[in-house]
């Protein structure tokens, strides 16, 4: 059975006019003209087939039917307003679910999360580490970190860092009997590969290094594992500068060469376009973008 509903915009205007008993004050509240209010009242009266207001001298009064109708709907409007406030409050506070690659979670987000928690103690962050995002945000994810070239239609996308790949090894490997003083010395060491061998192949090709067999050496499925292999002296990794920074700062890894490989991929913070500037999602996005920007500025200042 279909519901008989009046024009909802006219109903909203009627509620305001009945509450104020003034078309002028209703117009001011709704940011419309008094003529527009009169038009909407006429529309709802025609729908109902009865008069809702009557004028006496210079006063506006409700008819008996209008008074009864107003008493019935005012609580409904109050409930709608309360429900709206509740939703908006939940968007400002509450749980925030973040989906991101495990390596980025471990190497970047988790070490910095205390800073966000201190600034926004009312936002409960929930971390969901995923190996593959499939470029699709499900309803249970508020914000995601994607790794790629930034082409995900329909989403708000913000690049976090300009990234590059750098050779990395443990300090002990630098002091071994096999030197690492020039690129050609890589032929005497095991190359550690992140996901595939293509990055080392590109690095060797770009720098014109010969005699290095990049088809040997273990391949790791996660960036964190290849970094840990390098920390334990198992070879030389070609690591992402953002993910490797904690190990570099702690002295667990060093970069033996200045030559780097610019990465075509980057980490991006993404969310649904309609939610990007709303409540806790906007708060977290703004924090991440500002954090990345400040760290990049510090990095360039140190160069």
XYZ file of N, CA and C in Angstrom, residues 14 18 44-45 48-54 61-73:
72
model
N 5.498 24.539 6.348
C 4.352 24.612 7.249
C 4.798 24.489 8.707
N 4.095 27.393 11.340
C 3.219 27.100 12.473
C 3.951 27.309 13.792
N 0.448 22.922 0.162
C 0.072 21.852 1.091
C -1.412 21.922 1.447
N -1.974 23.152 1.473
C -3.409 23.277 1.716
C -4.215 22.664 0.573
N -4.098 18.893 0.982
C -4.953 18.400 2.057
C -6.426 18.728 1.833
N -6.679 19.761 1.029
C -8.068 20.170 0.790
C -8.686 20.899 1.953
N -7.866 21.612 2.735
C -8.384 22.378 3.874
C -7.411 23.507 4.206
N -7.911 24.482 4.949
C -7.113 25.625 5.351
C -6.344 25.306 6.636
N -5.097 25.721 6.679
C -4.262 25.495 7.853
C -4.060 26.764 8.674
N -4.167 27.914 8.025
C -3.966 29.194 8.701
C -5.163 30.108 8.435
N -5.345 31.051 9.355
C -6.291 32.139 9.114
C -5.711 33.403 9.740
N -2.949 32.927 12.731
C -3.400 31.867 13.628
C -3.558 30.562 12.864
N -3.434 29.466 13.585
C -3.702 28.151 13.017
C -5.191 27.856 13.100
N -5.713 27.244 12.067
C -7.074 26.731 12.153
C -7.081 25.519 13.081
N -8.244 25.020 13.410
C -8.333 23.836 14.260
C -7.619 22.657 13.619
N -7.817 22.488 12.307
C -7.133 21.405 11.586
C -5.619 21.647 11.539
N -5.252 22.914 11.335
C -3.832 23.250 11.298
C -3.146 23.000 12.618
N -3.824 23.349 13.717
C -3.262 23.114 15.048
C -3.076 21.629 15.309
N -4.073 20.838 14.957
C -3.980 19.394 15.158
C -2.843 18.796 14.321
N -2.739 19.250 13.070
C -1.703 18.736 12.167
C -0.314 19.098 12.688
N -0.166 20.343 13.153
C 1.133 20.802 13.662
C 1.551 19.992 14.884
N 0.630 19.739 15.800
C 0.970 18.977 17.002
C 1.420 17.562 16.657
N 0.866 17.007 15.598
C 1.247 15.649 15.192
C 2.623 15.603 14.533
N 2.944 16.627 13.740
C 4.198 16.549 12.973
C 5.389 17.174 13.678
